[in-house]
Short mmCIF file of C-alpha atoms in Angstrom, two decimals:
data_model
loop_
_atom_site.label_atom_id
_atom_site.label_comp_id
_atom_site.label_asym_id
_atom_site.label_seq_id
_atom_site.Cartn_x
_atom_site.Cartn_y
_atom_site.Cartn_z
CA MET A 1 3.59 31.73 -14.38
CA ALA A 2 2.62 29.03 -11.74
CA ALA A 3 -0.61 29.40 -9.57
CA LYS A 4 -0.29 30.49 -6.28
CA ILE A 5 -1.24 28.26 -3.35
CA PRO A 6 -3.72 30.00 -1.27
CA ARG A 7 -2.74 30.88 2.27
CA ASN A 8 -5.09 28.37 4.10
CA PHE A 9 -4.25 25.55 1.80
CA ARG A 10 -0.74 26.35 2.39
CA LEU A 11 -1.15 26.24 6.18
CA LEU A 12 -3.38 23.16 6.01
CA GLU A 13 -0.36 21.28 4.18
CA GLU A 14 2.02 22.36 6.96
CA LEU A 15 -0.15 21.30 9.61
CA GLU A 16 -0.80 17.90 8.26
CA LYS A 17 3.04 17.38 7.67
CA GLY A 18 3.39 18.60 11.27
CA GLU A 19 1.07 16.55 12.96
CA LYS A 20 2.10 13.47 11.03
CA GLY A 21 5.68 13.88 11.88
CA LEU A 22 6.74 13.85 8.07
CA GLY A 23 9.24 16.64 8.71
CA ALA A 24 12.73 16.59 10.05
CA GLU A 25 13.15 15.24 13.44
CA ALA A 26 15.08 18.20 14.84
CA CYS A 27 11.96 20.34 15.14
CA SER A 28 8.38 20.26 15.43
CA TYR A 29 5.34 22.58 15.00
CA GLY A 30 1.52 22.61 15.44
CA LEU A 31 -1.31 24.96 15.83
CA ALA A 32 -1.48 26.55 19.31
CA ASP A 33 -5.44 26.29 19.28
CA GLY A 34 -7.15 23.47 17.27
CA GLU A 35 -10.11 25.88 17.01
CA ASP A 36 -8.21 28.63 15.53
CA MET A 37 -10.01 28.86 11.86
CA MET A 38 -7.45 31.40 10.65
CA MET A 39 -4.52 29.06 11.67
CA SER A 40 -2.42 32.12 12.63
CA ASN A 41 -0.88 30.94 15.92
CA TRP A 42 1.42 28.14 15.91
CA ASN A 43 3.65 26.39 18.75
CA GLY A 44 7.30 25.30 17.66
CA THR A 45 9.96 23.18 19.33
CA ILE A 46 13.81 22.99 18.41
CA LEU A 47 15.81 20.17 19.56
CA GLY A 48 19.31 21.06 20.44
CA PRO A 49 22.21 19.69 18.39
CA PRO A 50 23.80 16.50 19.82
CA HIS A 51 27.42 16.62 21.26
CA SER A 52 26.98 20.13 22.13
CA VAL A 53 25.94 22.44 25.19
CA HIS A 54 22.29 22.34 23.65
CA GLU A 55 22.01 18.53 23.62
CA ASN A 56 19.00 17.10 25.19
CA ARG A 57 17.54 20.70 25.44
CA ILE A 58 14.17 21.55 23.90
CA TYR A 59 13.72 25.16 22.82
CA SER A 60 9.91 26.56 22.39
CA VAL A 61 8.87 29.23 20.08
CA GLN A 62 5.61 30.91 19.30
CA ILE A 63 4.89 31.42 15.57
CA HIS A 64 2.41 33.87 14.06
CA CYS A 65 1.47 33.56 10.52
CA GLY A 66 -0.16 36.92 9.33
CA PRO A 67 -2.89 37.40 6.79
CA ASP A 68 -0.18 37.79 4.10
CA TYR A 69 1.51 34.59 4.77
CA PRO A 70 3.41 32.98 2.94
CA ASP A 71 4.10 35.99 0.61
CA ASN A 72 5.75 37.76 4.07
CA PRO A 73 7.30 35.50 6.54
CA PRO A 74 5.79 34.96 9.90
CA THR A 75 7.12 36.48 13.33
CA ILE A 76 9.05 34.18 15.59
CA GLN A 77 9.25 34.61 19.41
CA PHE A 78 11.39 32.37 21.77
CA ILE A 79 9.36 31.10 25.07
CA SER A 80 12.48 29.47 26.42
CA ARG A 81 15.24 31.93 27.61
CA VAL A 82 18.37 32.08 25.23
CA ASN A 83 21.18 34.03 24.38
CA ILE A 84 21.80 34.12 20.87
CA PRO A 85 22.65 37.02 18.36
CA CYS A 86 19.50 37.10 16.29
CA VAL A 87 17.10 37.08 19.51
CA ASP A 88 16.02 40.07 21.34
CA GLN A 89 17.15 39.38 25.13
CA LYS A 90 14.08 41.14 26.56
CA THR A 91 11.25 40.17 24.36
CA GLY A 92 12.44 36.77 22.89
CA LYS A 93 11.63 37.90 19.18
CA VAL A 94 13.86 36.77 16.39
CA ASP A 95 15.38 39.75 14.32
CA PRO A 96 14.51 39.12 10.73
CA ALA A 97 17.29 41.09 9.49
CA LYS A 98 19.68 38.81 11.47
CA LEU A 99 18.30 35.36 10.14
CA PRO A 100 19.07 34.92 6.33
CA CYS A 101 15.84 32.90 5.86
CA LEU A 102 13.66 35.81 7.03
CA ALA A 103 15.85 38.55 5.51
CA GLN A 104 15.65 36.97 2.13
CA TRP A 105 12.28 35.42 2.34
CA LYS A 106 10.75 33.33 -0.25
CA ARG A 107 7.18 32.04 -0.66
CA GLU A 108 8.38 28.57 -1.18
CA TYR A 109 9.92 28.63 2.70
CA THR A 110 7.91 27.01 5.53
CA MET A 111 8.04 27.16 9.24
CA GLU A 112 10.04 24.18 9.07
CA THR A 113 12.51 25.99 7.05
CA ILE A 114 12.85 28.96 9.81
CA LEU A 115 13.07 26.32 12.55
CA LEU A 116 15.77 24.28 10.73
CA GLU A 117 17.59 27.69 9.81
CA ILE A 118 17.68 28.82 13.44
CA ARG A 119 19.03 25.31 14.41
CA ARG A 120 21.58 25.32 11.80
CA ARG A 121 22.93 28.88 11.47
CA VAL A 122 22.62 29.55 15.26
CA PHE A 123 22.87 26.50 17.48
CA GLU A 124 25.19 24.54 15.45
CA LEU A 125 27.69 27.45 14.89
CA LEU A 126 27.77 27.15 18.95
CA PHE A 127 27.95 23.32 19.37
CA THR A 128 31.66 23.24 20.24
CA PHE A 129 31.62 26.51 22.20
CA GLN A 130 31.42 25.23 25.59
CA GLY A 131 32.00 28.40 27.26
CA TYR A 132 28.71 29.63 25.54
CA GLN A 133 25.61 29.18 27.71
CA THR A 134 22.05 29.81 26.96
CA GLU A 135 21.18 30.72 30.41
CA GLU A 136 22.59 33.09 33.04
CA CYS A 137 25.36 34.51 31.13
CA ASP A 138 26.78 38.23 30.60
CA GLY A 139 25.83 39.03 27.08
CA GLU A 140 28.63 41.71 26.38
CA HIS A 141 31.39 39.51 27.56
CA ASN A 142 29.78 36.53 25.71
CA ASN A 143 29.65 38.13 22.40
CA VAL A 144 33.27 39.03 22.49
CA SER A 145 34.09 35.41 23.49
CA TYR A 146 31.82 34.20 20.72
CA THR A 147 33.54 36.37 17.98
CA ARG A 148 37.03 35.04 18.93
CA TRP A 149 35.75 31.73 18.84
CA LEU A 150 34.18 31.77 15.71
CA ASP A 151 37.07 33.49 14.09
CA ASN A 152 39.29 30.72 15.32
CA GLN A 153 36.97 28.34 13.87
CA VAL A 154 36.83 29.97 10.35
CA LYS A 155 41.00 30.01 10.60
CA SER A 156 41.15 26.47 11.40
CA LEU A 157 38.67 25.29 8.38
CA ALA A 158 40.51 27.57 6.16
CA LEU A 159 43.87 25.89 7.39
CA TYR A 160 42.59 22.37 7.18
CA ARG A 161 41.45 22.76 3.52
CA ALA A 162 44.87 24.31 2.76
CA LEU A 163 46.64 21.42 4.21
CA LEU A 164 44.66 18.75 2.30
CA ARG A 165 45.34 20.82 -1.01
CA GLN A 166 49.02 20.98 -0.37
CA CYS A 167 49.01 17.02 0.23
CA SER A 168 47.46 16.47 -3.06
CA ARG A 169 50.37 18.42 -4.64
CA LEU A 170 52.94 15.97 -3.04
CA PRO A 171 54.89 13.52 -5.54
CA ASP A 172 53.55 10.02 -5.81
CA ALA A 173 56.93 8.41 -6.02
CA VAL A 174 57.29 8.48 -2.11
CA PRO A 175 54.54 6.27 -0.45
CA GLU A 176 55.14 7.87 3.05
CA LEU A 177 54.19 11.15 1.61
CA GLN A 178 50.78 9.97 0.43
CA SER A 179 49.98 8.99 4.01
CA SER A 180 50.42 12.32 5.31
CA LYS A 181 46.73 13.20 4.20
CA SER A 182 45.25 10.49 6.43
CA LEU A 183 47.36 11.71 9.06
CA ILE A 184 46.22 15.36 8.86
CA GLN A 185 42.63 14.20 8.63
CA GLN A 186 43.06 12.22 11.76
CA LYS A 187 44.65 15.03 13.73
CA PHE A 188 41.98 17.44 12.76
CA HIS A 189 39.08 15.23 13.69
CA LYS A 190 40.89 14.39 17.17
CA TYR A 191 41.46 18.20 18.16
CA LYS A 192 38.68 20.00 16.26
CA ASN A 193 36.74 20.44 19.56
CA LEU A 194 39.78 22.19 21.49
CA GLN A 195 38.19 24.69 24.04
CA SER A 196 41.33 26.10 25.49
CA PRO A 197 42.45 29.53 23.80
CA SER A 198 46.27 28.66 24.43
CA GLN A 199 45.68 24.97 22.97
CA THR A 200 43.72 26.49 20.10
CA VAL A 201 46.66 28.93 19.29
CA ASN A 202 49.32 26.30 19.54
CA ALA A 203 47.27 24.03 17.31
CA LEU A 204 47.01 26.84 14.61
CA LYS A 205 50.65 27.65 14.79
CA ALA A 206 51.62 23.90 14.53
CA GLY A 207 49.24 23.70 11.23
CA TYR A 208 50.96 26.80 9.66
CA GLU A 209 54.23 25.28 10.12
CA ALA A 210 53.03 21.89 8.68
CA LEU A 211 51.54 24.20 5.79
CA ASP A 212 54.73 25.76 5.13
CA LEU A 213 56.67 22.29 5.22
CA LEU A 214 54.23 20.62 2.73
CA HIS A 215 54.48 23.49 0.23
CA SER A 216 58.19 23.43 0.50
CA ALA A 217 58.21 19.68 -0.06
CA SER A 218 55.71 19.98 -2.95
CA GLN A 219 58.21 22.43 -4.62
CA GLY A 220 61.00 19.72 -4.53
CA ASN A 221 62.83 20.34 -1.40
CA GLU A 222 64.27 17.02 -0.64
CA HIS A 223 65.18 17.97 3.26
CA ASP A 224 61.49 18.69 3.93
CA ARG A 225 60.44 15.63 2.04
CA HIS A 226 62.48 13.47 4.05
CA ARG A 227 61.32 15.27 7.31
CA ILE A 228 57.46 14.50 6.32
CA ALA A 229 58.58 10.93 5.64
CA THR A 230 60.12 10.63 9.12
CA LEU A 231 57.12 12.42 10.84
CA VAL A 232 54.61 10.06 9.11
CA LEU A 233 56.82 6.75 10.03
CA GLU A 234 57.09 8.26 13.64
CA SER A 235 53.32 8.83 14.12
CA GLN A 236 52.55 5.13 12.44
CA SER A 237 55.16 3.66 14.96
CA ILE A 238 53.48 5.41 17.99
CA ARG A 239 50.04 4.40 16.83
CA LYS A 240 51.25 0.78 16.54
CA GLN A 241 52.97 0.83 19.93
CA THR A 242 49.87 2.48 21.52
CA ALA A 243 47.67 -0.25 20.02
CA GLU A 244 49.87 -2.90 21.47
CA PHE A 245 50.10 -1.52 24.84
CA LYS A 246 46.37 -1.05 24.96
CA LYS A 247 46.01 -4.83 23.90
CA ILE A 248 48.29 -5.70 26.60
CA LEU A 249 46.60 -3.70 29.17
CA ALA A 250 43.24 -5.35 28.25
CA SER A 251 44.71 -8.85 28.62
CA THR A 252 45.83 -7.86 32.28
CA VAL A 253 42.43 -6.48 33.30
CA GLN A 254 40.32 -9.00 35.20
CA PRO A 255 36.93 -9.53 33.55
CA LYS A 256 34.06 -8.17 35.31
CA PRO A 257 31.96 -10.63 36.90
CA LEU A 258 28.57 -11.26 35.56
CA SER A 259 25.48 -10.40 37.45
CA LYS A 260 22.76 -13.21 38.26
CA ARG A 261 20.58 -11.80 35.25
CA GLU A 262 23.66 -12.01 32.83
CA LEU A 263 24.53 -15.65 34.23
CA LYS A 264 21.21 -16.70 33.65
CA LYS A 265 21.22 -15.12 30.09
CA GLU A 266 24.46 -16.88 29.31
CA GLU A 267 23.21 -20.29 30.63
CA SER A 268 20.25 -20.10 28.80
CA ARG A 269 22.26 -19.22 25.30
CA ARG A 270 24.50 -22.17 25.79
CA PHE A 271 21.37 -24.51 26.50
CA GLN A 272 19.97 -23.28 23.25
CA GLU A 273 23.31 -24.06 21.26
CA ILE A 274 23.40 -27.48 22.88
CA THR A 275 19.82 -28.17 21.95
CA ALA A 276 19.87 -26.88 18.58
CA ARG A 277 20.08 -30.55 17.20
CA ARG A 278 18.38 -33.74 18.29
CA HIS A 279 20.30 -35.87 20.53
CA PRO A 280 21.33 -39.21 18.74
CA ASP A 281 20.32 -41.17 21.85
CA ALA A 282 17.08 -39.35 22.43
CA THR A 283 13.79 -41.65 22.43
CA PRO A 284 10.57 -40.89 21.26
CA ILE A 285 8.37 -38.91 23.69
CA LEU A 286 5.54 -41.35 23.40
CA SER A 287 7.89 -44.17 24.58
CA ARG A 288 7.35 -42.70 27.97
CA PRO A 289 6.87 -43.14 30.96
CA ARG A 290 10.32 -44.72 31.63
CA SER A 291 10.26 -47.38 34.44
CA VAL A 292 13.22 -46.31 36.38
CA VAL A 293 14.66 -42.88 36.41
CA ASN A 294 17.35 -41.07 38.31
CA GLY A 295 16.37 -38.95 41.13
CA LYS A 296 12.71 -37.49 41.44
CA ARG A 297 10.67 -38.22 38.41
CA ARG A 298 9.74 -35.10 36.21
CA ILE A 299 5.75 -35.27 35.33
CA PRO A 300 5.53 -33.50 31.99
CA VAL A 301 2.98 -30.75 31.03
CA LEU A 302 0.76 -31.10 28.05
CA VAL A 303 0.91 -27.82 26.15
CA SER A 304 -0.84 -26.70 22.92
CA ALA A 305 0.94 -24.06 20.79
CA ARG A 306 -1.84 -22.72 18.63
CA GLY A 307 -3.20 -26.39 18.07
CA ILE A 308 0.21 -28.13 17.87
CA PRO A 309 0.51 -30.38 20.97
CA PHE A 310 3.74 -31.11 22.77
CA LEU A 311 5.09 -32.34 26.10
CA ARG A 312 7.19 -29.91 28.10
CA ILE A 313 9.59 -31.73 30.59
CA LYS A 314 11.39 -28.58 31.74
CA LYS A 315 12.16 -24.93 31.01
CA PRO A 316 13.80 -23.64 28.75
CA GLN A 317 12.57 -26.10 26.11
CA PRO A 318 15.17 -27.48 23.57
CA LYS A 319 16.01 -25.52 20.59
CA ASN A 320 15.01 -28.27 18.44
CA LEU A 321 11.45 -28.61 19.87
CA SER A 322 10.98 -24.84 19.22
CA GLY A 323 12.16 -25.46 15.67
CA VAL A 324 9.94 -28.47 15.14
CA ILE A 325 6.79 -26.51 16.33
CA ARG A 326 7.43 -23.31 14.38
CA THR A 327 8.04 -25.31 11.15
CA LYS A 328 4.54 -27.16 11.72
CA LEU A 329 2.85 -23.85 12.46
CA ASP A 330 4.26 -22.18 9.55
CA LYS A 331 2.98 -25.01 7.23
CA ARG A 332 -0.40 -24.79 8.67
CA TRP A 333 -0.50 -21.14 8.32
CA ARG A 334 0.51 -21.54 4.43
CA ARG A 335 -2.20 -23.85 3.98
CA ILE A 336 -4.80 -21.54 5.54
CA GLU A 337 -3.53 -18.76 3.28
CA ARG A 338 -4.00 -20.87 0.20
CA ARG A 339 -7.37 -21.62 1.29
CA GLU A 340 -8.53 -18.14 1.61
CA ARG A 341 -6.70 -17.19 -1.56
CA LEU A 342 -8.51 -20.06 -3.23
CA GLY A 343 -11.84 -19.02 -1.92
CA VAL A 344 -11.54 -15.70 -3.46
CA GLU A 345 -10.28 -16.99 -6.93
CA ILE A 346 -13.15 -19.56 -7.17
CA LEU A 347 -15.59 -16.45 -7.29
CA PHE A 348 -13.68 -15.17 -10.31
CA ALA A 349 -13.46 -18.48 -11.90
CA LYS A 350 -17.27 -18.85 -11.66
CA ASP A 351 -17.62 -15.53 -13.47
CA GLU A 352 -15.41 -16.94 -16.21
CA ASP A 353 -17.40 -20.00 -16.44
CA ASP A 354 -20.52 -18.05 -16.90
CA TRP A 355 -18.93 -15.76 -19.54
CA ASP A 356 -17.65 -18.91 -21.53
CA GLN A 357 -21.40 -20.41 -21.20
CA LEU A 358 -22.79 -17.10 -22.75
CA THR A 359 -20.16 -16.79 -25.53
CA LEU A 360 -19.68 -20.41 -26.41
CA ASP A 361 -23.25 -21.26 -26.16
CA GLN A 362 -22.33 -24.79 -24.77
CA THR A 363 -21.23 -26.18 -21.41
CA GLU A 364 -17.79 -27.38 -21.03
CA THR A 365 -16.61 -30.73 -19.31
CA GLU A 366 -13.69 -28.90 -17.53
CA THR A 367 -14.59 -25.61 -15.91
CA TRP A 368 -12.31 -23.00 -14.29
CA ALA A 369 -14.16 -23.36 -11.28
CA GLY A 370 -13.94 -27.01 -11.10
CA GLU A 371 -9.95 -27.21 -11.03
CA ILE A 372 -10.02 -24.44 -8.37
CA LYS A 373 -12.53 -26.45 -6.23
CA LYS A 374 -10.43 -29.56 -6.64
CA ALA A 375 -7.35 -27.65 -4.97
CA LEU A 376 -9.67 -26.16 -2.49
CA ASP A 377 -10.98 -29.43 -1.44
CA GLU A 378 -7.16 -30.84 -1.27
CA VAL A 379 -6.47 -28.13 0.98
CA ASN A 380 -9.30 -28.58 3.41
CA THR A 381 -8.57 -32.33 3.53
CA ASN A 382 -4.95 -31.68 4.35
CA LEU A 383 -5.96 -29.22 7.18
CA LYS A 384 -8.57 -31.80 8.43
CA GLU A 385 -5.92 -34.54 8.31
CA SER A 386 -3.46 -32.44 10.42
CA ASP A 387 -6.05 -31.64 12.92
CA LEU A 388 -7.09 -35.23 13.29
CA LYS A 389 -3.43 -36.17 13.74
CA ASN A 390 -2.76 -33.59 16.22
CA LYS A 391 -5.87 -34.44 18.15
CA GLU A 392 -4.54 -38.11 18.15
CA LEU A 393 -1.33 -37.02 19.26
CA ALA A 394 -2.53 -34.96 22.13
CA GLU A 395 -4.55 -37.94 23.40
CA ALA A 396 -1.53 -40.21 23.31
CA MET A 397 0.47 -37.50 25.19
CA TRP A 398 -2.19 -36.90 27.68
CA GLN A 399 -2.11 -40.71 28.30
CA VAL A 400 1.67 -40.27 28.95
CA VAL A 401 1.04 -37.56 31.43
CA LEU A 402 -1.66 -39.80 33.26
CA ALA A 403 0.87 -42.72 33.66
CA GLU A 404 3.80 -40.35 34.72
CA ARG A 405 1.63 -39.05 37.41
CA LYS A 406 0.64 -42.56 38.59
CA LEU A 407 4.37 -43.76 38.78
CA ALA A 408 5.48 -40.65 40.42
CA ALA A 409 2.64 -41.14 43.15
CA GLU A 410 3.87 -44.88 43.36
CA GLU A 411 7.40 -43.78 44.00
CA GLU A 412 6.41 -41.18 46.43
CA THR A 413 4.81 -43.74 48.41
CA GLN A 414 7.71 -45.97 48.41
CA ARG A 415 9.88 -43.35 49.54
CA SER A 416 7.44 -42.36 52.45
CA THR A 417 7.50 -46.15 53.45
CA GLN A 418 11.23 -46.43 53.58
CA ARG A 419 11.76 -43.34 55.73
#
């Protein structure tokens, strides 16, 4: 027999799971008082299921774990006002007899199990019942309506499964009959959230008629087989016509004008596409300054991207320039990582050399540390050379900036004189 986990250990496991968010996203729980040494009182929350009247709602509960937990279930009490079958409307306490996980409690169950059971067994049964409100509703009238709605849900699911079973019994010789299964699935998912009682009754009536038709066709009735094939072809034709109509309608609709932000974003995207490759007529940046320019002279700005110098003429900068800078930075970073890795490996290499000297009782001409030191020196040399080149490039670019400034000042003086 497996050993039982003590109460406090079990609660510590649940506390760690709840605080780190390792459980389900649909619920959460934690201690009500961090100084509670017995870890008896807890707070829990249940997130309402999506696509339901409970969507974006958070339901708060209080959980009390007695001294005999987890041998016996905890007590649950809703703080938020709800109107569901297993909750006492006056006290907000959950009736253990009406919630399966509490009625059939097992030691392996946790507080998360209870919260998920409440959400799955109660809230998700109500997620399409739009008339059922959790606040300000008449309990007696609501229970009657809920019972009718639940009865229709059970009937709908049973009818849906029966229709799919009958589809599997249709002969394979007629391709149109095989398309009836996908048609039934499509219609079910389209109308499964009906709320109108009259529409629900009509849908069930049509479903039972379809079930009789499929049964007759599976028994060999040629007339009913032909009728099913005709219905499937008509449905496919209607879908095709609807798709074509939507396509024509979409082509006639005037596109929505772009906002200023969207226009700027689109312009930036097009500029990046245009400048993805270097222009064939582009001149080296160090060939500046140009003696003659069209319009006002743009003075470049010397910028350093983590040690990589470049001249920015205007914003946004060309995509090919960004790619060159990124490539240089990646290459430099790989060298730095290699230098750090070799710095650690040379320590192990020295230990290997010491061990060889002790065991072989002689000094070898080629050592482990010597080869790694060569590689380390090579990396350091490459880094120093690249840094020196970047420094020289930055100085040359700065001379370009000074020359551009000088020419810009001279051109401005000429323009002011001509005025």
